[in-house]
Short mmCIF file of C-alpha atoms in Angstrom, two decimals:
data_model
loop_
_atom_site.label_atom_id
_atom_site.label_comp_id
_atom_site.label_asym_id
_atom_site.label_seq_id
_atom_site.Cartn_x
_atom_site.Cartn_y
_atom_site.Cartn_z
CA MET A 1105 -32.73 -22.76 35.25
CA SER A 1106 -31.02 -22.25 38.66
CA LYS A 1107 -27.23 -21.67 39.08
CA GLY A 1108 -26.83 -25.34 40.35
CA ALA A 1109 -28.48 -26.67 37.16
CA GLU A 1110 -26.16 -24.40 35.12
CA MET A 1111 -23.09 -25.70 36.84
CA SER A 1112 -24.02 -29.34 36.65
CA ALA A 1113 -24.57 -28.87 32.88
CA ASP A 1114 -21.05 -28.21 32.31
CA ARG A 1115 -20.05 -31.77 33.65
CA THR A 1116 -22.58 -33.56 31.43
CA ASP A 1117 -22.09 -34.75 27.95
CA PRO A 1118 -22.83 -32.52 24.85
CA SER A 1119 -26.39 -33.99 24.29
CA ILE A 1120 -27.70 -32.99 27.67
CA ARG A 1121 -25.83 -29.63 27.45
CA HIS A 1122 -27.70 -28.97 24.31
CA LEU A 1123 -31.13 -29.95 25.99
CA LEU A 1124 -30.38 -27.46 28.89
CA ASP A 1125 -29.14 -24.60 26.55
CA SER A 1126 -32.17 -25.13 24.42
CA GLU A 1127 -34.49 -24.75 27.31
CA GLU A 1128 -32.62 -21.32 28.09
CA ILE A 1129 -32.88 -20.33 24.48
CA ARG A 1130 -36.66 -20.85 24.26
CA ARG A 1131 -36.96 -19.06 27.54
CA LEU A 1132 -35.22 -16.12 26.04
CA ILE A 1133 -37.35 -16.02 23.03
CA ALA A 1134 -40.47 -16.15 25.46
CA ASP A 1135 -39.18 -13.41 27.50
CA TYR A 1136 -38.85 -11.17 24.52
CA ALA A 1137 -42.46 -11.76 23.73
CA PHE A 1138 -43.44 -11.11 27.31
CA HIS A 1139 -41.59 -7.91 27.63
CA MET A 1140 -42.92 -6.71 24.40
CA ASP A 1141 -46.39 -7.30 25.34
CA MET A 1142 -45.78 -5.71 28.93
CA ASN A 1143 -44.18 -2.65 27.34
CA HIS A 1144 -40.86 -3.25 29.28
CA PRO A 1145 -38.34 -1.48 26.87
CA LYS A 1146 -35.51 -1.74 29.39
CA GLU A 1147 -36.05 -5.40 30.08
CA LEU A 1148 -36.32 -6.01 26.30
CA ALA A 1149 -32.98 -4.29 25.47
CA ASP A 1150 -31.28 -6.30 28.23
CA LEU A 1151 -31.91 -9.54 26.27
CA PHE A 1152 -29.58 -8.29 23.60
CA VAL A 1153 -25.87 -8.25 23.49
CA GLU A 1154 -24.13 -4.60 23.41
CA ASP A 1155 -23.26 -5.15 19.63
CA CYS A 1156 -26.61 -6.69 18.49
CA GLU A 1157 -28.34 -6.19 15.23
CA VAL A 1158 -32.12 -6.13 14.85
CA ILE A 1159 -33.93 -6.05 11.63
CA TYR A 1160 -37.66 -5.73 11.68
CA GLY A 1161 -37.91 -4.72 7.91
CA PRO A 1162 -36.30 -2.64 5.19
CA GLY A 1163 -35.00 0.36 6.90
CA PHE A 1164 -36.41 -0.56 10.14
CA GLY A 1165 -34.01 -1.95 12.69
CA ALA A 1166 -31.15 -1.08 14.72
CA LYS A 1167 -27.51 -1.59 15.28
CA GLY A 1168 -26.38 -2.06 18.80
CA ARG A 1169 -28.26 -2.16 22.02
CA ALA A 1170 -28.62 1.56 22.55
CA GLU A 1171 -29.92 2.18 19.05
CA TYR A 1172 -32.38 -0.70 19.61
CA ALA A 1173 -33.66 0.63 22.90
CA LYS A 1174 -34.65 3.87 20.96
CA THR A 1175 -36.86 1.92 18.56
CA LEU A 1176 -38.80 0.64 21.54
CA GLU A 1177 -39.81 3.95 22.86
CA GLY A 1178 -42.98 4.32 21.00
CA ILE A 1179 -44.58 0.93 21.77
CA GLY A 1180 -46.31 2.03 25.01
CA THR A 1181 -48.12 5.05 23.46
CA PHE A 1182 -48.75 3.42 19.94
CA PHE A 1183 -50.48 0.23 21.05
CA GLU A 1184 -53.24 -0.41 23.48
CA ALA A 1185 -52.15 -3.99 23.72
CA THR A 1186 -50.17 -6.66 21.82
CA SER A 1187 -49.87 -10.30 22.11
CA HIS A 1188 -46.85 -12.35 20.62
CA HIS A 1189 -47.29 -15.95 20.21
CA VAL A 1190 -44.06 -17.85 19.42
CA SER A 1191 -43.91 -21.50 18.53
CA ASN A 1192 -42.37 -23.96 15.94
CA ILE A 1193 -38.93 -23.08 17.43
CA VAL A 1194 -36.01 -24.94 15.80
CA ILE A 1195 -32.51 -24.55 17.34
CA ASP A 1196 -29.08 -25.24 15.75
CA PHE A 1197 -25.82 -25.14 17.81
CA VAL A 1198 -22.97 -23.71 15.99
CA SER A 1199 -20.71 -24.06 19.06
CA ASP A 1200 -21.08 -24.25 22.83
CA VAL A 1201 -21.50 -20.42 22.92
CA GLU A 1202 -23.51 -19.84 19.71
CA ALA A 1203 -26.73 -21.02 18.41
CA ARG A 1204 -29.25 -20.15 15.72
CA SER A 1205 -33.00 -20.58 15.51
CA ARG A 1206 -36.06 -20.27 13.43
CA THR A 1207 -39.33 -19.32 15.20
CA VAL A 1208 -42.87 -18.82 13.94
CA VAL A 1209 -44.61 -15.78 15.39
CA TRP A 1210 -48.18 -14.42 15.36
CA ALA A 1211 -48.35 -10.98 16.63
CA TRP A 1212 -51.75 -9.38 17.44
CA HIS A 1213 -51.83 -5.64 17.84
CA ARG A 1214 -54.59 -3.48 19.31
CA TYR A 1215 -54.12 0.14 18.56
CA ARG A 1216 -54.71 3.30 20.63
CA LYS A 1217 -56.10 4.96 17.46
CA GLU A 1218 -59.59 3.73 16.38
CA ARG A 1219 -58.63 1.27 13.58
CA PRO A 1220 -58.98 -2.56 13.30
CA ASP A 1221 -56.63 -4.87 15.20
CA GLY A 1222 -53.37 -5.38 13.29
CA HIS A 1223 -51.95 -8.92 12.64
CA LEU A 1224 -48.58 -10.02 11.59
CA TRP A 1225 -47.63 -13.69 10.73
CA GLY A 1226 -43.93 -14.25 10.53
CA GLN A 1227 -40.67 -15.98 11.17
CA TYR A 1228 -37.84 -14.85 13.45
CA HIS A 1229 -34.32 -15.73 12.34
CA ASP A 1230 -32.12 -15.49 15.45
CA VAL A 1231 -28.61 -15.79 16.35
CA PHE A 1232 -27.78 -16.23 20.17
CA VAL A 1233 -24.50 -15.93 22.11
CA ARG A 1234 -23.62 -17.29 25.40
CA VAL A 1235 -22.00 -14.34 27.63
CA ASN A 1236 -21.02 -15.05 31.12
CA GLY A 1237 -23.15 -18.25 31.20
CA ARG A 1238 -26.26 -16.44 29.98
CA TRP A 1239 -27.83 -16.73 26.31
CA LEU A 1240 -28.52 -13.50 24.66
CA PHE A 1241 -29.73 -12.34 21.29
CA LYS A 1242 -26.97 -11.35 18.96
CA ARG A 1243 -29.12 -10.89 15.91
CA ARG A 1244 -32.84 -10.85 15.44
CA GLU A 1245 -34.36 -10.72 11.86
CA LEU A 1246 -38.12 -10.83 11.26
CA ARG A 1247 -39.38 -12.10 8.09
CA THR A 1248 -42.95 -11.62 7.21
CA THR A 1249 -45.40 -14.28 5.92
CA GLY A 1250 -48.34 -11.88 5.72
CA VAL A 1251 -50.20 -8.94 7.41
CA LYS A 1252 -53.75 -7.82 8.04
CA ASP A 1253 -54.69 -4.20 8.82
CA PHE A 1254 -51.08 -3.70 10.02
CA HIS A 1255 -49.48 -0.26 10.30
CA VAL A 1256 -46.28 -1.37 8.60
CA LYS A 1257 -46.61 -2.11 4.94
CA ILE A 1258 -43.11 -3.07 3.59
CA MET A 1259 -41.50 -6.01 5.27
CA HIS A 1260 -38.75 -8.73 4.42
CA PRO A 1261 -40.51 -11.70 3.03
CA ILE A 1262 -40.14 -15.36 4.00
CA GLY A 1263 -39.02 -16.14 0.55
CA ARG A 1264 -41.87 -18.53 -0.24
CA SER A 1265 -41.31 -20.57 -3.34
CA MET B 1230 -29.18 -32.14 17.09
CA SER B 1231 -25.77 -33.06 15.81
CA LYS B 1232 -24.47 -36.56 15.00
CA GLY B 1233 -22.24 -36.53 18.22
CA ALA B 1234 -25.23 -35.80 20.30
CA GLU B 1235 -27.18 -38.54 18.63
CA MET B 1236 -24.54 -41.05 19.42
CA SER B 1237 -24.16 -40.01 23.02
CA ALA B 1238 -27.95 -40.38 23.41
CA ASP B 1239 -27.45 -44.17 22.84
CA ARG B 1240 -25.38 -44.67 25.92
CA THR B 1241 -27.72 -42.83 28.21
CA ASP B 1242 -30.67 -43.91 30.23
CA PRO B 1243 -34.07 -44.14 28.72
CA SER B 1244 -35.55 -40.90 30.19
CA ILE B 1245 -32.61 -38.77 28.58
CA ARG B 1246 -33.14 -40.70 25.35
CA HIS B 1247 -36.78 -39.84 25.48
CA LEU B 1248 -36.01 -36.15 26.05
CA LEU B 1249 -33.58 -36.08 23.03
CA ASP B 1250 -36.22 -38.00 20.82
CA SER B 1251 -38.88 -35.55 21.91
CA GLU B 1252 -36.76 -32.61 20.80
CA GLU B 1253 -36.30 -34.29 17.50
CA ILE B 1254 -40.06 -34.93 16.94
CA ARG B 1255 -40.91 -31.48 17.86
CA ARG B 1256 -38.40 -30.25 15.17
CA LEU B 1257 -40.07 -32.62 12.64
CA ILE B 1258 -43.57 -31.23 13.51
CA ALA B 1259 -42.06 -27.58 13.08
CA ASP B 1260 -40.25 -28.54 9.81
CA TYR B 1261 -43.49 -29.82 8.49
CA ALA B 1262 -45.10 -26.49 9.10
CA PHE B 1263 -42.20 -24.50 7.77
CA HIS B 1264 -41.86 -26.40 4.57
CA MET B 1265 -45.66 -26.10 4.02
CA ASP B 1266 -45.51 -22.32 4.55
CA MET B 1267 -42.43 -22.07 2.29
CA ASN B 1268 -44.02 -24.24 -0.52
CA HIS B 1269 -41.40 -26.93 -0.48
CA PRO B 1270 -43.37 -29.95 -1.57
CA LYS B 1271 -40.21 -32.03 -1.92
CA GLU B 1272 -38.89 -31.39 1.39
CA LEU B 1273 -42.27 -31.92 2.89
CA ALA B 1274 -42.63 -35.32 1.42
CA ASP B 1275 -39.09 -36.20 2.68
CA LEU B 1276 -40.44 -35.99 6.17
CA PHE B 1277 -42.64 -39.16 5.54
CA VAL B 1278 -41.66 -42.81 5.37
CA GLU B 1279 -42.20 -44.44 2.11
CA ASP B 1280 -45.39 -46.33 3.25
CA CYS B 1281 -46.93 -43.33 5.09
CA GLU B 1282 -50.57 -42.52 5.51
CA VAL B 1283 -51.86 -39.00 5.48
CA ILE B 1284 -55.54 -38.07 6.29
CA TYR B 1285 -56.58 -34.57 5.95
CA GLY B 1286 -60.25 -35.25 5.69
CA PRO B 1287 -62.94 -37.61 4.33
CA GLY B 1288 -61.69 -38.54 0.92
CA PHE B 1289 -58.77 -36.22 1.11
CA GLY B 1290 -55.43 -37.75 1.94
CA ALA B 1291 -52.73 -40.17 0.56
CA LYS B 1292 -51.34 -43.52 0.99
CA GLY B 1293 -47.65 -43.64 0.40
CA ARG B 1294 -45.11 -40.96 -0.15
CA ALA B 1295 -45.51 -40.72 -3.84
CA GLU B 1296 -49.25 -40.23 -3.62
CA TYR B 1297 -48.74 -37.62 -0.78
CA ALA B 1298 -46.41 -35.74 -2.85
CA LYS B 1299 -49.15 -35.27 -5.52
CA THR B 1300 -51.55 -33.78 -3.14
CA LEU B 1301 -49.01 -30.99 -2.59
CA GLU B 1302 -48.61 -29.87 -6.12
CA GLY B 1303 -51.36 -27.25 -5.89
CA ILE B 1304 -50.35 -25.35 -2.88
CA GLY B 1305 -47.94 -23.03 -4.62
CA THR B 1306 -50.62 -21.61 -6.99
CA PHE B 1307 -53.66 -21.87 -4.63
CA PHE B 1308 -52.38 -19.93 -1.70
CA GLU B 1309 -50.69 -16.62 -1.68
CA ALA B 1310 -49.33 -17.37 1.85
CA THR B 1311 -50.06 -19.63 4.76
CA SER B 1312 -48.89 -19.80 8.42
CA HIS B 1313 -49.12 -22.87 10.32
CA HIS B 1314 -48.72 -22.52 14.04
CA VAL B 1315 -48.23 -25.84 16.06
CA SER B 1316 -48.23 -25.83 19.89
CA ASN B 1317 -49.48 -27.94 22.81
CA ILE B 1318 -47.57 -31.05 21.50
CA VAL B 1319 -47.99 -34.19 23.68
CA ILE B 1320 -45.65 -37.22 22.80
CA ASP B 1321 -45.84 -40.79 23.88
CA PHE B 1322 -43.28 -43.35 23.25
CA VAL B 1323 -44.63 -46.81 22.05
CA SER B 1324 -40.96 -48.17 21.82
CA ASP B 1325 -37.54 -46.70 21.12
CA VAL B 1326 -38.42 -46.49 17.35
CA GLU B 1327 -42.16 -45.59 17.51
CA ALA B 1328 -43.94 -42.53 18.96
CA ARG B 1329 -47.35 -41.07 18.90
CA SER B 1330 -48.24 -37.37 19.35
CA ARG B 1331 -51.06 -34.94 19.66
CA THR B 1332 -50.51 -31.38 18.41
CA VAL B 1333 -52.94 -28.17 18.29
CA VAL B 1334 -52.60 -26.34 14.95
CA TRP B 1335 -53.91 -23.06 13.75
CA ALA B 1336 -53.46 -22.57 10.12
CA TRP B 1337 -53.97 -19.15 8.44
CA HIS B 1338 -54.47 -19.14 4.73
CA ARG B 1339 -54.27 -16.33 2.30
CA TYR B 1340 -55.69 -17.11 -1.00
CA ARG B 1341 -54.57 -16.04 -4.47
CA LYS B 1342 -58.26 -15.51 -5.34
CA GLU B 1343 -60.07 -12.48 -4.03
CA ARG B 1344 -61.74 -13.90 -0.91
CA PRO B 1345 -61.25 -13.60 2.93
CA ASP B 1346 -58.46 -15.19 4.63
CA GLY B 1347 -59.25 -18.87 5.68
CA HIS B 1348 -58.63 -20.14 9.00
CA LEU B 1349 -58.58 -23.77 10.34
CA TRP B 1350 -58.33 -24.77 14.04
CA GLY B 1351 -57.51 -28.44 14.62
CA GLN B 1352 -55.52 -31.36 15.94
CA TYR B 1353 -52.81 -33.39 14.33
CA HIS B 1354 -52.73 -36.96 15.61
CA ASP B 1355 -49.35 -38.46 14.43
CA VAL B 1356 -47.35 -41.64 14.39
CA PHE B 1357 -43.59 -41.49 14.11
CA VAL B 1358 -40.94 -44.08 13.43
CA ARG B 1359 -37.32 -43.94 13.74
CA VAL B 1360 -35.53 -44.98 10.54
CA ASN B 1361 -31.77 -44.91 10.17
CA GLY B 1362 -31.50 -42.78 13.38
CA ARG B 1363 -33.96 -40.27 12.13
CA TRP B 1364 -37.62 -39.63 13.20
CA LEU B 1365 -40.14 -39.48 10.19
CA PHE B 1366 -43.91 -39.27 9.91
CA LYS B 1367 -45.50 -42.64 9.64
CA ARG B 1368 -49.13 -41.39 9.76
CA ARG B 1369 -50.48 -37.97 10.09
CA GLU B 1370 -54.25 -37.37 10.62
CA LEU B 1371 -55.72 -33.91 10.84
CA ARG B 1372 -58.95 -33.56 13.02
CA THR B 1373 -60.78 -30.12 12.71
CA THR B 1374 -61.98 -28.21 15.69
CA GLY B 1375 -63.46 -25.42 13.37
CA VAL B 1376 -62.99 -23.37 10.42
CA LYS B 1377 -63.87 -19.93 9.11
CA ASP B 1378 -63.90 -18.65 5.46
CA PHE B 1379 -62.13 -22.08 4.64
CA HIS B 1380 -62.04 -23.67 1.26
CA VAL B 1381 -62.68 -27.19 2.58
CA LYS B 1382 -66.05 -27.80 4.19
CA ILE B 1383 -66.01 -31.47 5.17
CA MET B 1384 -63.47 -32.48 7.78
CA HIS B 1385 -62.93 -35.14 10.38
CA PRO B 1386 -64.22 -33.63 13.72
CA ILE B 1387 -62.00 -33.69 16.97
CA GLY B 1388 -65.05 -35.58 18.57
CA ARG B 1389 -66.04 -33.02 21.26
CA SER B 1390 -68.37 -34.51 23.87
CA MET C 1064 -43.23 -40.22 30.23
CA SER C 1065 -43.18 -43.97 31.39
CA LYS C 1066 -42.82 -45.24 34.96
CA GLY C 1067 -39.26 -46.43 34.06
CA ALA C 1068 -38.33 -42.85 32.90
CA GLU C 1069 -39.90 -41.38 36.08
CA MET C 1070 -37.77 -43.70 38.34
CA SER C 1071 -34.53 -43.09 36.43
CA ALA C 1072 -35.09 -39.48 36.83
CA ASP C 1073 -34.75 -39.59 40.65
CA ARG C 1074 -31.24 -41.06 40.23
CA THR C 1075 -30.18 -38.24 37.82
CA ASP C 1076 -28.53 -34.73 38.87
CA PRO C 1077 -30.84 -31.90 39.43
CA SER C 1078 -30.52 -30.28 36.02
CA ILE C 1079 -31.86 -33.29 34.21
CA ARG C 1080 -34.49 -33.86 36.77
CA HIS C 1081 -35.76 -30.26 36.00
CA LEU C 1082 -35.65 -31.15 32.26
CA LEU C 1083 -38.04 -34.18 32.83
CA ASP C 1084 -40.33 -32.21 35.16
CA SER C 1085 -40.52 -29.45 32.82
CA GLU C 1086 -41.67 -31.93 30.04
CA GLU C 1087 -44.51 -33.19 32.38
CA ILE C 1088 -45.57 -29.64 33.27
CA ARG C 1089 -45.80 -28.70 29.71
CA ARG C 1090 -47.79 -31.84 29.07
CA LEU C 1091 -50.19 -30.88 31.86
CA ILE C 1092 -50.75 -27.30 30.45
CA ALA C 1093 -51.51 -28.90 27.06
CA ASP C 1094 -53.80 -31.41 28.63
CA TYR C 1095 -55.77 -28.81 30.26
CA ALA C 1096 -56.27 -26.98 26.73
CA PHE C 1097 -57.00 -30.40 25.30
CA HIS C 1098 -59.76 -31.38 27.81
CA MET C 1099 -61.20 -27.85 27.66
CA ASP C 1100 -61.49 -28.09 23.75
CA MET C 1101 -62.93 -31.63 23.94
CA ASN C 1102 -65.52 -30.74 26.74
CA HIS C 1103 -64.14 -33.15 29.27
CA PRO C 1104 -65.04 -31.54 32.50
CA LYS C 1105 -64.18 -34.55 34.80
CA GLU C 1106 -60.66 -34.97 33.15
CA LEU C 1107 -60.16 -31.27 33.41
CA ALA C 1108 -60.91 -31.30 37.24
CA ASP C 1109 -58.59 -34.21 37.72
CA LEU C 1110 -55.67 -32.09 36.56
CA PHE C 1111 -56.09 -30.01 39.89
CA VAL C 1112 -55.27 -30.84 43.46
CA GLU C 1113 -58.11 -31.13 45.85
CA ASP C 1114 -57.37 -27.58 47.51
CA CYS C 1115 -56.78 -25.72 44.26
CA GLU C 1116 -57.65 -22.22 43.33
CA VAL C 1117 -58.82 -21.03 39.89
CA ILE C 1118 -58.99 -17.52 39.00
CA TYR C 1119 -60.57 -16.57 35.61
CA GLY C 1120 -61.52 -12.96 36.49
CA PRO C 1121 -62.96 -10.72 39.23
CA GLY C 1122 -65.79 -12.74 40.67
CA PHE C 1123 -65.22 -15.69 38.34
CA GLY C 1124 -63.21 -18.60 39.73
CA ALA C 1125 -63.13 -21.42 42.23
CA LYS C 1126 -61.77 -22.47 45.38
CA GLY C 1127 -61.26 -26.27 45.66
CA ARG C 1128 -61.74 -29.00 42.93
CA ALA C 1129 -65.36 -29.63 43.60
CA GLU C 1130 -66.22 -25.96 43.20
CA TYR C 1131 -64.06 -25.69 40.06
CA ALA C 1132 -65.82 -28.79 38.56
CA LYS C 1133 -69.14 -26.89 38.78
CA THR C 1134 -67.83 -23.80 36.77
CA LEU C 1135 -67.19 -26.31 34.00
CA GLU C 1136 -70.77 -27.61 33.67
CA GLY C 1137 -71.79 -24.81 31.12
CA ILE C 1138 -69.10 -25.20 28.45
CA GLY C 1139 -70.69 -28.06 26.65
CA THR C 1140 -73.91 -26.17 25.75
CA PHE C 1141 -72.39 -22.68 25.70
CA PHE C 1142 -69.67 -23.30 23.00
CA GLU C 1143 -70.10 -25.09 19.68
CA ALA C 1144 -66.24 -25.32 19.67
CA THR C 1145 -63.10 -23.71 21.43
CA SER C 1146 -59.36 -23.92 20.50
CA HIS C 1147 -56.89 -23.02 23.17
CA HIS C 1148 -53.40 -22.45 22.04
CA VAL C 1149 -50.69 -22.29 24.60
CA SER C 1150 -47.14 -21.26 23.92
CA ASN C 1151 -44.27 -19.13 25.42
CA ILE C 1152 -44.09 -21.38 28.44
CA VAL C 1153 -41.54 -20.34 31.17
CA ILE C 1154 -41.20 -22.67 34.21
CA ASP C 1155 -39.38 -21.92 37.40
CA PHE C 1156 -38.78 -24.49 40.25
CA VAL C 1157 -39.60 -23.46 43.77
CA SER C 1158 -38.58 -26.97 44.97
CA ASP C 1159 -38.60 -30.53 43.74
CA VAL C 1160 -42.24 -30.61 44.29
CA GLU C 1161 -43.42 -27.05 43.53
CA ALA C 1162 -43.02 -25.06 40.29
CA ARG C 1163 -44.39 -21.89 38.89
CA SER C 1164 -44.97 -20.99 35.23
CA ARG C 1165 -46.13 -18.23 32.75
CA THR C 1166 -47.91 -19.27 29.56
CA VAL C 1167 -49.35 -17.27 26.67
CA VAL C 1168 -52.77 -18.37 25.45
CA TRP C 1169 -54.94 -17.61 22.68
CA ALA C 1170 -58.41 -18.92 23.13
CA TRP C 1171 -60.78 -19.12 20.03
CA HIS C 1172 -64.61 -19.64 20.85
CA ARG C 1173 -67.39 -20.43 18.68
CA TYR C 1174 -70.74 -19.87 20.26
CA ARG C 1175 -73.80 -21.91 19.90
CA LYS C 1176 -75.76 -18.67 19.79
CA GLU C 1177 -75.54 -16.63 16.41
CA ARG C 1178 -72.82 -14.23 17.32
CA PRO C 1179 -69.34 -13.62 15.94
CA ASP C 1180 -66.37 -15.96 17.15
CA GLY C 1181 -64.95 -14.72 20.37
CA HIS C 1182 -61.19 -14.23 20.97
CA LEU C 1183 -59.25 -13.98 24.10
CA TRP C 1184 -55.45 -13.33 24.28
CA GLY C 1185 -53.96 -13.72 27.77
CA GLN C 1186 -51.38 -15.17 30.14
CA TYR C 1187 -51.89 -17.93 32.51
CA HIS C 1188 -49.81 -17.68 35.74
CA ASP C 1189 -49.89 -21.18 37.37
CA VAL C 1190 -48.54 -22.85 40.54
CA PHE C 1191 -47.94 -26.67 40.27
CA VAL C 1192 -47.22 -29.31 42.95
CA ARG C 1193 -46.06 -32.80 42.49
CA VAL C 1194 -48.32 -35.26 44.38
CA ASN C 1195 -47.65 -39.01 44.19
CA GLY C 1196 -44.99 -38.58 41.55
CA ARG C 1197 -47.44 -36.46 39.30
CA TRP C 1198 -47.50 -32.80 38.58
CA LEU C 1199 -50.88 -31.08 39.06
CA PHE C 1200 -52.32 -27.54 39.11
CA LYS C 1201 -52.30 -25.91 42.46
CA ARG C 1202 -53.43 -22.43 41.38
CA ARG C 1203 -54.34 -21.23 37.84
CA GLU C 1204 -54.80 -17.53 37.30
CA LEU C 1205 -55.83 -15.99 34.01
CA ARG C 1206 -54.65 -12.38 33.08
CA THR C 1207 -56.12 -10.98 30.03
CA THR C 1208 -54.15 -9.03 27.37
CA GLY C 1209 -57.15 -8.33 25.34
CA VAL C 1210 -60.56 -9.63 23.94
CA LYS C 1211 -62.59 -9.35 20.78
CA ASP C 1212 -66.32 -10.27 20.52
CA PHE C 1213 -65.93 -12.13 23.83
CA HIS C 1214 -68.75 -12.82 26.08
CA VAL C 1215 -66.74 -11.97 29.25
CA LYS C 1216 -66.22 -8.20 29.73
CA ILE C 1217 -64.40 -7.76 32.97
CA MET C 1218 -61.05 -9.50 33.50
CA HIS C 1219 -57.94 -9.35 35.42
CA PRO C 1220 -55.32 -7.21 33.24
CA ILE C 1221 -51.74 -8.44 32.58
CA GLY C 1222 -50.51 -5.02 33.87
CA ARG C 1223 -48.96 -3.60 30.90
CA SER C 1224 -46.78 -0.66 31.64
#
């Protein structure tokens, strides 16, 4: 969304503002997947606020952007390729500068080591904040629906009844 | 979408109204997948109108919300986990209170029994109605593109040429 | 989107115009997947402008709609079924009549020959133009993240770092 679109959004009524914000948030979610699959650790970290929190599983996550950037260092050498498919995105606005969302993800992983491709089916539960006119991740939590041939064994469950 | 957004939508022109309605319908489609994967039969049935029709396959479906709720009783014990990924959503408005859509779905199923994960690739063909300001499923029909290791063998085909 | 919605869009400010255009472009991307999976070569070709360019891989693609239509002739007999899942769509507007986008795709293929299902994970990089009030593909390029049991072996890579 261009700067012009951003500015005109501020003049419009709340419903249109939410439509424009939702587009930007969906783009942020897509950009995360893109930079993960492209192995762009710097661009990934830049999608998060300084005091972010990332929770991938029990004992696996980060507090703050600097710590998060460190967790990304290994992805280039560990995976031959990954493909993160995000869909089923549902967004709720807490205020004009804070939103929450639930996203379904399927992440396909091809390892550099000789082993079968790893699959993860899960949900991202996110908190976004709008800083200087730009939506960023404040908190990202992965909950896992199931895995197959995946290198991580202990995950936060989705809490299926 | 908050109540305020809903009310302001009524004042706006038809194109913006359709944008807002499309967001709500996509959310409904995502909520169906969510409650299916979470094994929430009550919340699932509440996404449908009283006189709904659900068609999963030949001889497998329901007429009316009560009958539909019964078809959902087994999912908790039959599946260890499922992940429904919905995308490619195309929506057409028949009127301000009726819409139709086509959605692509991939449903991954992990069984409680010892057997390989089951996969279904398909299309949902849906009819929605807006009741008391809320979009609900009036009719949901699943057409199947293909399956792998799936427990259901006879499905309605997509009609590929 | 109805004709009425189209016309009212022209009166609105640029941000709303982009929202409406984005909906139409996402629909175009979904329609491509739909007509591919339905084996509708004529409807597929009609989604492209006359002087389009399609790049599926090195030495595999087409210049112009007529040449593109020819590449589609084999899909009906080669595949028993396919399912193209598009998500992570990010759209940028170059002008009111030109846009670019990046889309993630997972394409599942079931062959008529006795062989395992083929999988392709990739990215579409597209250019769209608006002709006579309708968005069409001007250029579609597939970059491949990875494949499994796929009949095509040489692809343009996504350029992972």
